[in-house]
Coordinates of C-alpha atoms in Angstrom, one line a residue:
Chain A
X1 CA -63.9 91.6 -2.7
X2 CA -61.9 90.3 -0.1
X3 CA -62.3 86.7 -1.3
X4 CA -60.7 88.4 -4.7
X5 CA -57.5 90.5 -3.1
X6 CA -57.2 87.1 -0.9
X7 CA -56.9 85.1 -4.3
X8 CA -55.0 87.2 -5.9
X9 CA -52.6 87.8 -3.5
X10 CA -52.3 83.7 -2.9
X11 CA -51.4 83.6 -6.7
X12 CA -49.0 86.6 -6.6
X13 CA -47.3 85.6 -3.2
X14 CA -47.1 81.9 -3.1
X15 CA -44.9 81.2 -5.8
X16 CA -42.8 83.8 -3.9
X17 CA -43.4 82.3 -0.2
X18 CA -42.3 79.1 -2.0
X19 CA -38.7 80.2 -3.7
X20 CA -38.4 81.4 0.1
X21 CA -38.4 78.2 1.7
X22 CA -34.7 76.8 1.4
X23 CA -33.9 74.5 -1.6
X24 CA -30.4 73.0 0.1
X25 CA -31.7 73.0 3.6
X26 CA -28.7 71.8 6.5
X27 CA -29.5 69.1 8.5
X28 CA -31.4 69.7 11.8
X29 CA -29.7 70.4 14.7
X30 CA -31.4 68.1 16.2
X31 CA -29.4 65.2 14.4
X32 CA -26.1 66.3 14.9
X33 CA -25.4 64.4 17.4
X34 CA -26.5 61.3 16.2
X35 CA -24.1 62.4 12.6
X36 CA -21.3 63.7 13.6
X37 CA -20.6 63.3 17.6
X38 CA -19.2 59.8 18.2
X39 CA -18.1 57.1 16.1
X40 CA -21.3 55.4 14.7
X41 CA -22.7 52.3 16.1
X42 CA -24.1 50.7 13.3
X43 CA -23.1 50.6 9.9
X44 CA -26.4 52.9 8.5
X45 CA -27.0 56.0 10.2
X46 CA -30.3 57.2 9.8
X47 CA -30.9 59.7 12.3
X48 CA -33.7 61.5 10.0
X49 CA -35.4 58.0 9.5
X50 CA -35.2 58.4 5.5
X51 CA -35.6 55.1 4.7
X52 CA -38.4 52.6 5.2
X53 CA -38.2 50.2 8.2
X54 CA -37.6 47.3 5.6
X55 CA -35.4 48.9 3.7
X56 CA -33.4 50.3 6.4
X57 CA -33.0 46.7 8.1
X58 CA -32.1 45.4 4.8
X59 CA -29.4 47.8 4.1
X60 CA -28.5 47.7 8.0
X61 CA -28.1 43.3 7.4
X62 CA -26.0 43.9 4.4
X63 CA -23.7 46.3 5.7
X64 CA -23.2 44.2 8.8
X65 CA -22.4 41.0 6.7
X66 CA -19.8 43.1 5.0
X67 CA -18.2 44.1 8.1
X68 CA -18.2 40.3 9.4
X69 CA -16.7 39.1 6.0
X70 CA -14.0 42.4 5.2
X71 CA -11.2 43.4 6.7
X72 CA -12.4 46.8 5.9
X73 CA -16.0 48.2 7.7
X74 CA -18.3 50.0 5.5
X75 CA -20.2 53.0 6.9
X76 CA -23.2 55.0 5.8
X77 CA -24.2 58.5 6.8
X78 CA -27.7 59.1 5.4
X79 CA -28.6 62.4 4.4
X80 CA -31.9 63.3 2.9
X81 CA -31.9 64.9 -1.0
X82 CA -30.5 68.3 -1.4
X83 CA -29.5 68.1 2.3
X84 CA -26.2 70.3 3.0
X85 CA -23.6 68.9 5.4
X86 CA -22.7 72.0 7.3
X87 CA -19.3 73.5 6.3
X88 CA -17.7 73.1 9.6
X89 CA -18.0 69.4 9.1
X90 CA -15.3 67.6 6.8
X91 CA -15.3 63.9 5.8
X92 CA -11.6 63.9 6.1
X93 CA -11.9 64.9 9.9
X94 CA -15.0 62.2 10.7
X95 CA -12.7 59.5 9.3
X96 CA -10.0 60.4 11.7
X97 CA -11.9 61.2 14.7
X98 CA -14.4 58.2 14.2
X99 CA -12.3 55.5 12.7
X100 CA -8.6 56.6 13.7
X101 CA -8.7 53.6 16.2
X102 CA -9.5 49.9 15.7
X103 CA -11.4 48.4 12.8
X104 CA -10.2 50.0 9.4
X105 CA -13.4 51.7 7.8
X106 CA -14.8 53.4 4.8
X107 CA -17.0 56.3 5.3
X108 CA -19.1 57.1 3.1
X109 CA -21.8 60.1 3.5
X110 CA -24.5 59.4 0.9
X111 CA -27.6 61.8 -0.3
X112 CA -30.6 59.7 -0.5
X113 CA -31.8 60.5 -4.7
X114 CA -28.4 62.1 -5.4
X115 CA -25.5 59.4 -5.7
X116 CA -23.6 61.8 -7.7
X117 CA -22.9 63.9 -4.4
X118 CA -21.7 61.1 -2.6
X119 CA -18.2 61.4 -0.4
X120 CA -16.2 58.9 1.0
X121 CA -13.1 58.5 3.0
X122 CA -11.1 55.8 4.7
X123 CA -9.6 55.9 8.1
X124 CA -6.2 56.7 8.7
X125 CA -4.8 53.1 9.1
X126 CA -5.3 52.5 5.3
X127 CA -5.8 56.0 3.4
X128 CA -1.9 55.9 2.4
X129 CA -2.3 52.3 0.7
X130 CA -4.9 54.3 -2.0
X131 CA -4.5 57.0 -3.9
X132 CA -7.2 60.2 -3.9
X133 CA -7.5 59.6 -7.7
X134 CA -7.8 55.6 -7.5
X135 CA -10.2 56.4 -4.3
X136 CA -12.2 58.8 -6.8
X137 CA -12.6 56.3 -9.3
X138 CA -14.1 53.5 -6.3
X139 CA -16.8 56.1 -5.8
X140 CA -17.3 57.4 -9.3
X141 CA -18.1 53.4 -9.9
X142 CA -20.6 52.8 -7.2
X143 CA -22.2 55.8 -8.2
X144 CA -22.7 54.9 -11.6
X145 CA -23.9 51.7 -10.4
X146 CA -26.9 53.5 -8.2
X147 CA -27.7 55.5 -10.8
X148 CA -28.6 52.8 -12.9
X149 CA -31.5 52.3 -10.6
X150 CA -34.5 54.5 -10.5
X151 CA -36.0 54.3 -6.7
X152 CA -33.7 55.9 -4.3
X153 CA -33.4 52.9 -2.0
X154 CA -32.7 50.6 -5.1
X155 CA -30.2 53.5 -5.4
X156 CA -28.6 53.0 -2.3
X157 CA -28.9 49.2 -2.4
X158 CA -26.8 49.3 -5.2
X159 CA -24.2 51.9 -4.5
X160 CA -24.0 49.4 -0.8
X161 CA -23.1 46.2 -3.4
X162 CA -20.7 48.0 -5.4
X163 CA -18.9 49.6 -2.4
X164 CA -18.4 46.7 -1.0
X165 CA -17.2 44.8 -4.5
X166 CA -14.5 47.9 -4.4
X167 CA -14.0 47.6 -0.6
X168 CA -12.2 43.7 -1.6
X169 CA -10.0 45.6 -3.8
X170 CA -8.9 48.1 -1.4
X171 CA -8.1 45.3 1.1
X172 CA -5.9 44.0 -1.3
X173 CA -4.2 46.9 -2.1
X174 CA -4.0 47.3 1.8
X175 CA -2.2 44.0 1.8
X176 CA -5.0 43.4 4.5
X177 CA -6.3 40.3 2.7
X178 CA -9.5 38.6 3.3
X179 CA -10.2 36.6 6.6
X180 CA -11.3 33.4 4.9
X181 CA -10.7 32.9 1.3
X182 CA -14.2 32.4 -0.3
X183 CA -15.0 36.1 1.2
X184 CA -14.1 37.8 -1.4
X185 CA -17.2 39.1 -3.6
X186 CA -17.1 38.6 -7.1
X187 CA -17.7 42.0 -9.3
X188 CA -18.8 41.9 -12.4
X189 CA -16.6 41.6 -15.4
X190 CA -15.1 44.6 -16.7
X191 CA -16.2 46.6 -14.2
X192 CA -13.0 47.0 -12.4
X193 CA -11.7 50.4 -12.2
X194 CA -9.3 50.2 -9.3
X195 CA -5.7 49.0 -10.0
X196 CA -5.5 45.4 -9.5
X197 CA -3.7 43.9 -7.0
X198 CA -0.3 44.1 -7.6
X199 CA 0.4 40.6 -6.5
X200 CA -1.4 39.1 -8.9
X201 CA 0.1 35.6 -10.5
X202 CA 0.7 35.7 -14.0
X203 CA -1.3 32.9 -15.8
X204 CA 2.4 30.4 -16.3
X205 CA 2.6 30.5 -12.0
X206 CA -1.2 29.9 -11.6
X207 CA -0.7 27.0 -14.7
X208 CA 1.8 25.8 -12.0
X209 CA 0.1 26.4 -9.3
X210 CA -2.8 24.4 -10.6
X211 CA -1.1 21.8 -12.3
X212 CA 0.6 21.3 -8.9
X213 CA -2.6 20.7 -7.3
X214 CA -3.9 18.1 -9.4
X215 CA -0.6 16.1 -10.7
X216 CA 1.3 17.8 -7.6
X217 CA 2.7 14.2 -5.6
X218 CA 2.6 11.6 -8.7
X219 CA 4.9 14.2 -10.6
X220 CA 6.9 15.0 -7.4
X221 CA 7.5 11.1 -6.9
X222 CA 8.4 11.1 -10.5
X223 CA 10.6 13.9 -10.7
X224 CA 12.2 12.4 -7.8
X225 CA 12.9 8.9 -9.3
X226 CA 14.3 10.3 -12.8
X227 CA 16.5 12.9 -10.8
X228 CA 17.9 10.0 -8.0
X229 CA 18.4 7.8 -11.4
X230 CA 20.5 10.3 -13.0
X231 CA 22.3 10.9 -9.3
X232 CA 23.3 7.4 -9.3
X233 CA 24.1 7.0 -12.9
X234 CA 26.4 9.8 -12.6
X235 CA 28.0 8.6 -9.4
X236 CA 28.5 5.2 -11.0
X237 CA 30.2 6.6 -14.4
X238 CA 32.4 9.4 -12.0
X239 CA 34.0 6.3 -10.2
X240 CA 33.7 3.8 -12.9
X241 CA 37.6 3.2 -14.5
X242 CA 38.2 2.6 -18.3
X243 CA 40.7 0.2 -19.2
X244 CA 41.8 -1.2 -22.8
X245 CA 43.0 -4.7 -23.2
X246 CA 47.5 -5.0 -23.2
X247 CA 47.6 -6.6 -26.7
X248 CA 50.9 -7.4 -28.3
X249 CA 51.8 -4.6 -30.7
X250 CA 55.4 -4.9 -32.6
X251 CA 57.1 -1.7 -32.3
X252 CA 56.8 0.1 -35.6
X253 CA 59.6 2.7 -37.1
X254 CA 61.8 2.0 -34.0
X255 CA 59.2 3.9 -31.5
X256 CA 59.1 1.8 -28.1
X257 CA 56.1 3.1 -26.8
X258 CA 53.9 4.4 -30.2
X259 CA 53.9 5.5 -33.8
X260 CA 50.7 6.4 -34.4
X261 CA 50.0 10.0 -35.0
X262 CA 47.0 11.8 -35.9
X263 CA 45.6 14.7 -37.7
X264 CA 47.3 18.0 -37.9
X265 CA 44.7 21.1 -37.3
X266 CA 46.1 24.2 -38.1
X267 CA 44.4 27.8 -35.9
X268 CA 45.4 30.7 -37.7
X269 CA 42.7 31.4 -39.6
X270 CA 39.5 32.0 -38.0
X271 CA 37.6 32.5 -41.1
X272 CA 38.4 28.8 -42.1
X273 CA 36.7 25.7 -40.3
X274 CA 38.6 23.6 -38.6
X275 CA 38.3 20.7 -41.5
X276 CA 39.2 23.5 -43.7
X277 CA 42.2 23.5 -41.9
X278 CA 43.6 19.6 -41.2
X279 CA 46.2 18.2 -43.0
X280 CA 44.6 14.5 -43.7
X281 CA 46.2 11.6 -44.0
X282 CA 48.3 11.7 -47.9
X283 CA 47.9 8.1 -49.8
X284 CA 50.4 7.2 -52.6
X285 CA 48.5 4.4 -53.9
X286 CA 45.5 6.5 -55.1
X287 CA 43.1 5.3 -52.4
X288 CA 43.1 2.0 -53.4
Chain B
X1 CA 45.5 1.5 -40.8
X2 CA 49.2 2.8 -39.6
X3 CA 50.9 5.4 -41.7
X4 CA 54.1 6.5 -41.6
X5 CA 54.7 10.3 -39.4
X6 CA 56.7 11.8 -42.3
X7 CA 55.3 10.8 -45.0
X8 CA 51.2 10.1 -44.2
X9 CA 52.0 6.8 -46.5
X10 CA 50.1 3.8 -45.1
X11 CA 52.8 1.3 -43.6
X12 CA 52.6 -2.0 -42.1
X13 CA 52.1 -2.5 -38.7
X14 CA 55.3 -3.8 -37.9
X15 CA 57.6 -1.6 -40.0
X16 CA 60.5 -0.8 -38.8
X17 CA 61.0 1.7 -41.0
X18 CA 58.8 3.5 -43.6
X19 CA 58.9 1.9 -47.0
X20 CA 58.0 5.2 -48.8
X21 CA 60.6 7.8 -46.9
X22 CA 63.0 5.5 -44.9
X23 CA 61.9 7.2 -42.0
X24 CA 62.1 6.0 -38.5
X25 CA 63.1 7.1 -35.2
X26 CA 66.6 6.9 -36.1
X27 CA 66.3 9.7 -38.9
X28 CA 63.9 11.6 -36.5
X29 CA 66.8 11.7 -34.2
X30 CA 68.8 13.1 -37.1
X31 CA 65.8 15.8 -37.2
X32 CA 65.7 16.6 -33.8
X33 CA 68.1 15.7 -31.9
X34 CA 69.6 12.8 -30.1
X35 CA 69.6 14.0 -26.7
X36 CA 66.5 12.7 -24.8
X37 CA 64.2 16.1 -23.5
X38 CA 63.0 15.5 -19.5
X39 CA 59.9 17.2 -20.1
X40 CA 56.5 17.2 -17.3
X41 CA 53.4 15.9 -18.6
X42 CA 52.2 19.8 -18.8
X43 CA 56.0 21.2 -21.0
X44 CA 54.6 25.0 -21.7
X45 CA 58.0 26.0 -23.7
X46 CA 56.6 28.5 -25.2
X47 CA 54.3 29.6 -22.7
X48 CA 50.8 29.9 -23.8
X49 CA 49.5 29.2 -20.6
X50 CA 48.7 31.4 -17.5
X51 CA 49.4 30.1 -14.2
X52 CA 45.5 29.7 -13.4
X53 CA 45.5 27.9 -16.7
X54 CA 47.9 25.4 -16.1
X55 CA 46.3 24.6 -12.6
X56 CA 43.3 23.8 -14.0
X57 CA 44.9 21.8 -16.6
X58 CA 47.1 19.2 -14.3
X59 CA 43.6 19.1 -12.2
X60 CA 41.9 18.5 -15.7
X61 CA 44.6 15.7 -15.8
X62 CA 44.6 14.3 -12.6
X63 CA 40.7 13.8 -13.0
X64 CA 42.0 11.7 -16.4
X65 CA 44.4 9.6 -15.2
X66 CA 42.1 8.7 -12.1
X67 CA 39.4 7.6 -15.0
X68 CA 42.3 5.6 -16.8
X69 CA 44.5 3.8 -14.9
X70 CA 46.4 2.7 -17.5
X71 CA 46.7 6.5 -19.7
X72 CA 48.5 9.4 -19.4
X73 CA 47.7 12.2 -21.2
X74 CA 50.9 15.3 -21.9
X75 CA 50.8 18.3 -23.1
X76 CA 54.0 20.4 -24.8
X77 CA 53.8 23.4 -26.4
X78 CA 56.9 24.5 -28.8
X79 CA 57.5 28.0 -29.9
X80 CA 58.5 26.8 -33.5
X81 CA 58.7 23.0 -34.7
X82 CA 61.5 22.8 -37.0
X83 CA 60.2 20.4 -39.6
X84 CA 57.6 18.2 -40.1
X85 CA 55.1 18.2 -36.8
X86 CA 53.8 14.3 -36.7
X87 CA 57.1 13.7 -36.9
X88 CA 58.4 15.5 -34.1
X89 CA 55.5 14.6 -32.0
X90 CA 56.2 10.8 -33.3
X91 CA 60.4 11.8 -32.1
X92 CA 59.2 13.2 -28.8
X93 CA 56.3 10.9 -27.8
X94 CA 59.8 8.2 -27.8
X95 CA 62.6 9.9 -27.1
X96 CA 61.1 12.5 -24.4
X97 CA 61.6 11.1 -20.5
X98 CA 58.3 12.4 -18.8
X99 CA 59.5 13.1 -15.2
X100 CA 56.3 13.4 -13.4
X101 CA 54.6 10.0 -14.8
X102 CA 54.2 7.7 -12.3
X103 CA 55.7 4.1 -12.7
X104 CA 52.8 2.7 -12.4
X105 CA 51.5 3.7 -15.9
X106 CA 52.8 2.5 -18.9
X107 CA 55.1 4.2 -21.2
X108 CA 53.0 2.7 -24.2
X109 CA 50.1 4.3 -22.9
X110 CA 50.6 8.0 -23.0
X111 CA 49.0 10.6 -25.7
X112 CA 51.1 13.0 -26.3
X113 CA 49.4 16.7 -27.9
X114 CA 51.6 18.7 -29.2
X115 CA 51.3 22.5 -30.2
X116 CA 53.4 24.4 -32.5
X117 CA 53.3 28.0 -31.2
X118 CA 54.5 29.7 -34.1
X119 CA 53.3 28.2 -37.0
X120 CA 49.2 27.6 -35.4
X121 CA 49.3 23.9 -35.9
X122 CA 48.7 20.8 -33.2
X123 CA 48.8 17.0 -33.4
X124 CA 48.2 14.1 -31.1
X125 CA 50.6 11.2 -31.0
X126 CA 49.8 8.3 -29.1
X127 CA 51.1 4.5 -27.6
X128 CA 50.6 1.2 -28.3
X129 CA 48.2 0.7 -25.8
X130 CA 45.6 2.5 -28.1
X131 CA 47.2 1.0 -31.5
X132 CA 43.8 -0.9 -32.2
X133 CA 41.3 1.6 -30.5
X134 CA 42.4 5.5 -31.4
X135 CA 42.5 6.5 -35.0
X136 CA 43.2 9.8 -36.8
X137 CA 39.6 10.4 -37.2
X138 CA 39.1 10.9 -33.7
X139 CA 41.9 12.8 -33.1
X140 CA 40.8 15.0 -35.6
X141 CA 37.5 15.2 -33.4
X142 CA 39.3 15.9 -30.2
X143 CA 41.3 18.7 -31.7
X144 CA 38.3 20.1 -33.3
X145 CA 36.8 21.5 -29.8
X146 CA 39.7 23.0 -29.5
X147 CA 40.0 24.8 -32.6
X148 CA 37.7 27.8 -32.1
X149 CA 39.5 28.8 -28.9
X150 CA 43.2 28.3 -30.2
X151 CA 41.7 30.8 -33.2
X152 CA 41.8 33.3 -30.4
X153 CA 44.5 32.2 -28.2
X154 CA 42.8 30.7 -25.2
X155 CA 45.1 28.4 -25.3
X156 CA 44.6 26.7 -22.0
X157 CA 40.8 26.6 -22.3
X158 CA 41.2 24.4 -25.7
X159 CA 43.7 22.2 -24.3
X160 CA 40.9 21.7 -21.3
X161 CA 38.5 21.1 -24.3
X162 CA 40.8 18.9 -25.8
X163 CA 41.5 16.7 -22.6
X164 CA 37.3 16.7 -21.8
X165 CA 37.0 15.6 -25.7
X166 CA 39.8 12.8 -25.5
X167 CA 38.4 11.1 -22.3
X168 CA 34.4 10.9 -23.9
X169 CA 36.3 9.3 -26.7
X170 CA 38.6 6.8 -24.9
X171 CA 35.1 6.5 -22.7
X172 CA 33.6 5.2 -26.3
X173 CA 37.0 3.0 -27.2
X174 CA 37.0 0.9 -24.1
X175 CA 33.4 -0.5 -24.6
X176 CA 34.7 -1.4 -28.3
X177 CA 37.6 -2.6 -26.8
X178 CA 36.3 -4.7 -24.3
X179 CA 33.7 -6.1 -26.2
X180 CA 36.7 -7.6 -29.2
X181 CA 38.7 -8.5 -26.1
X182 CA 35.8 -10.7 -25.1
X183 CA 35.1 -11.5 -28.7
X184 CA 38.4 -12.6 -28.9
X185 CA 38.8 -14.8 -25.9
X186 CA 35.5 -16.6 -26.8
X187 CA 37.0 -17.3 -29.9
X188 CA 40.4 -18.8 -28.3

């Protein structure tokens, strides 16, 4: 009989003992310290040790390669899924107290299985160079990029990549520019959401720019003969001095110095061209 | 081919008067007068030009006469021409006493353009020196850049035109020119 109630009672009260447990547990107390307290010392924080030992050091590597190659560093909070960051903690404050000094940085606070709940935040140095909507639309894009992997790590391998794709952007927009020129990551066409940089050449500068580089000194030294030509041509004709050979011209109608005279033009009519408008030579023999 | 100022009738080259009209510069002085005008290579009578204008013109001129020693290029502007206008400019180009040309050019090498104010209408006249080199088809050319600013009364930006116009042509005749002279002194 006791066997029975202690069946029954299992069937009626687990299910109840269960819903009790909570579903959006905070994170332990225990881990605050290691969260929130000081700014972080490496890239992935994973107080809770959520992720694998490989995983974790590959994540770790790739964040730290970021940081080496960006202008910008790239942080990770790890949070376990359905994990609740207490309410007295904000993202906006972390950023400032972790990140107001030194190194500009990207905070990001990501739930390991749940992409979608991700938040991020950039220090103070660079948050006024990007707008909350064009910052919503860097996370909205990483997080569709983890989501497009099933395994949570893939997951956050992915969101990592595509941060950091976004991350070049921002430095751009920051007008921080890359350290070293072949830095920059490549993202994958027609996945840009954030503006493009502003200072982008149109395609006729980079045609010049490029057509400098490989004709660049054989056209200069060309340029540079045809324009020092023209300079001396033009030199030459400014001093050169017309003259018409003195012949022996009879003085015609009693003129001592000339009779010749030319066309008449008449202007007042500006509906008329101006050989509409010359009175040409008459001819009394007929043009023969 | 010379024709006659009056008329337009072609004439030979030593006329000394026009078979066609009788006209010379005797009956020109009968036209216009027989006192002798002291006129300044730039004569605005009947002031089309602004002072600005007329600076730009001499320096126009100056810049000419550098580029042919032997030219001088005048400008007079009438408010009416009484009569026929070749004629007159023919009468003035011989009669007038240009006070500002230096001795050093010759008399027979002046072109003369003359604008009658009044009645819209301008000429060239021209010396000797250009007899076998300067034809009415060129003047007609020269005046022709001037045309569509005398329409609208810039005056002194088509007499600039003209006096740009005149020296790319004179430019052209002294190459021809020089080439017969040589042609001619091989010959000899």
């Amino acid at each position: 009989m006791k066997a029975i109630v202690a069946i029954l009672s299992a069937c009626l009260f687990l299910p109840l003992a269960v819903a009790q447990e909570p579903l959006t547990p905070e994170v332990p107390l225990e881990h605050f310290e290691s969260y929130f307290e000081e700014r972080p010392e490496r890239y992935l924080v994973d107080p809770q040790g959520l992720l694998g030992a490989d995983d974790l050091a590959e994540r770790e590597e790739f964040l730290s390669y970021h940081a080496g190659e960006s202008r910008i560093d790239f942080h990770v909070l790890l949070f376990d899924l359905g994990q609740e960051i207490p309410n007295e903690i904000r993202i906006e404050e972390l950023a400032e107290r972790f990140f107001g000094e030194g190194k500009p940085s990207l905070l990001a606070l990501y739930f390991l299985g749940e992409p979608e709940r991700t938040l991020i935040q950039l220090s103070p140095q660079i948050r006024e160079t990007v707008s909350a909507a064009e910052l919503g639309r860097v996370r909205d894009e990483a997080v569709r990029a983890a989501r497009q992997q099933a395994a949570s790590a893939e997951q956050l391998e992915a969101f990592c990549k595509q941060m950091a794709i976004r991350i070049f952007w921002i430095e751009r927009e920051a007008d921080l520019g890359p350290e070293k020129p072949d830095a920059a990551p490549v993202s994958e066409p027609g996945e840009r959401t954030l503006a493009e940089p502003k200072d982008e050449e149109p395609g006729f500068v980079a045609w010049l720019r490029r057509c400098w580089d490989e004709w660049g000194l054989p056209a200069a030294v060309i340029l540079g003969g045809v324009l020092s030509a023209w300079l001396v041509r033009a030199a030459v004709r400014r001093r050169a001095r017309y003259v018409f050979p003195e012949e022996a011209v009879p003085d015609r109608l009693g003129g001592g110095r000339g009779a010749a005279t030319g066309e008449v033009i008449d202007f007042s009519s500006s509906t008329r061209s101006p050989s509409e408008q010359h009175e040409g030579p008459g001819d009394s023999l007929g043009g023969l | 081919m010379r024709r006659c100022p009056s008329c337009v009738q072609a004439i030979h080259r030593g006329a000394a008067e026009c078979p066609h009209c009788g006209f010379g510069l005797e009956a020109a002085d009968g036209l216009f007068g027989t006192e002798k005008p002291e006129i300044g290579l730039v004569d605005d009578g009947a002031g089309l030009m602004r002072n600005a204008e007329r600076r730009r013109v001499e320096k126009l001129l100056a810049g000419f006469g550098a580029r042919f020693p032997q030219l001088a290029v005048a400008v007079h502007s009438a408010s009416r021409v009484e009569g026929d206008l070749r004629a007159y400019a023919f009468w003035l180009l011989n009669r007038a006493h240009f006070i500002d040309l230096s001795p050093e050019r010759s008399q027979r090498g002046i072109i003369l353009l003359v604008l009658d104010a009044a009645r819209h209408r301008a000429t060239l006249a021209w010396g000797y020196l250009l007899d076998e080199d300067f034809d009415e088809p060129d003047s007609f050319e020269i005046l022709s850049r001037a045309h569509a600013y005398w329409v609208e009364e810039r005056y002194g930006e088509g007499i600039e035109r003209v006096i740009e116009q005149l020296a790319l042509v004179l430019i052209r005749r002294s190459r021809k020119a020089r080439r017969r002279a040589r042609r001619k002194g091989g010959a000899a």
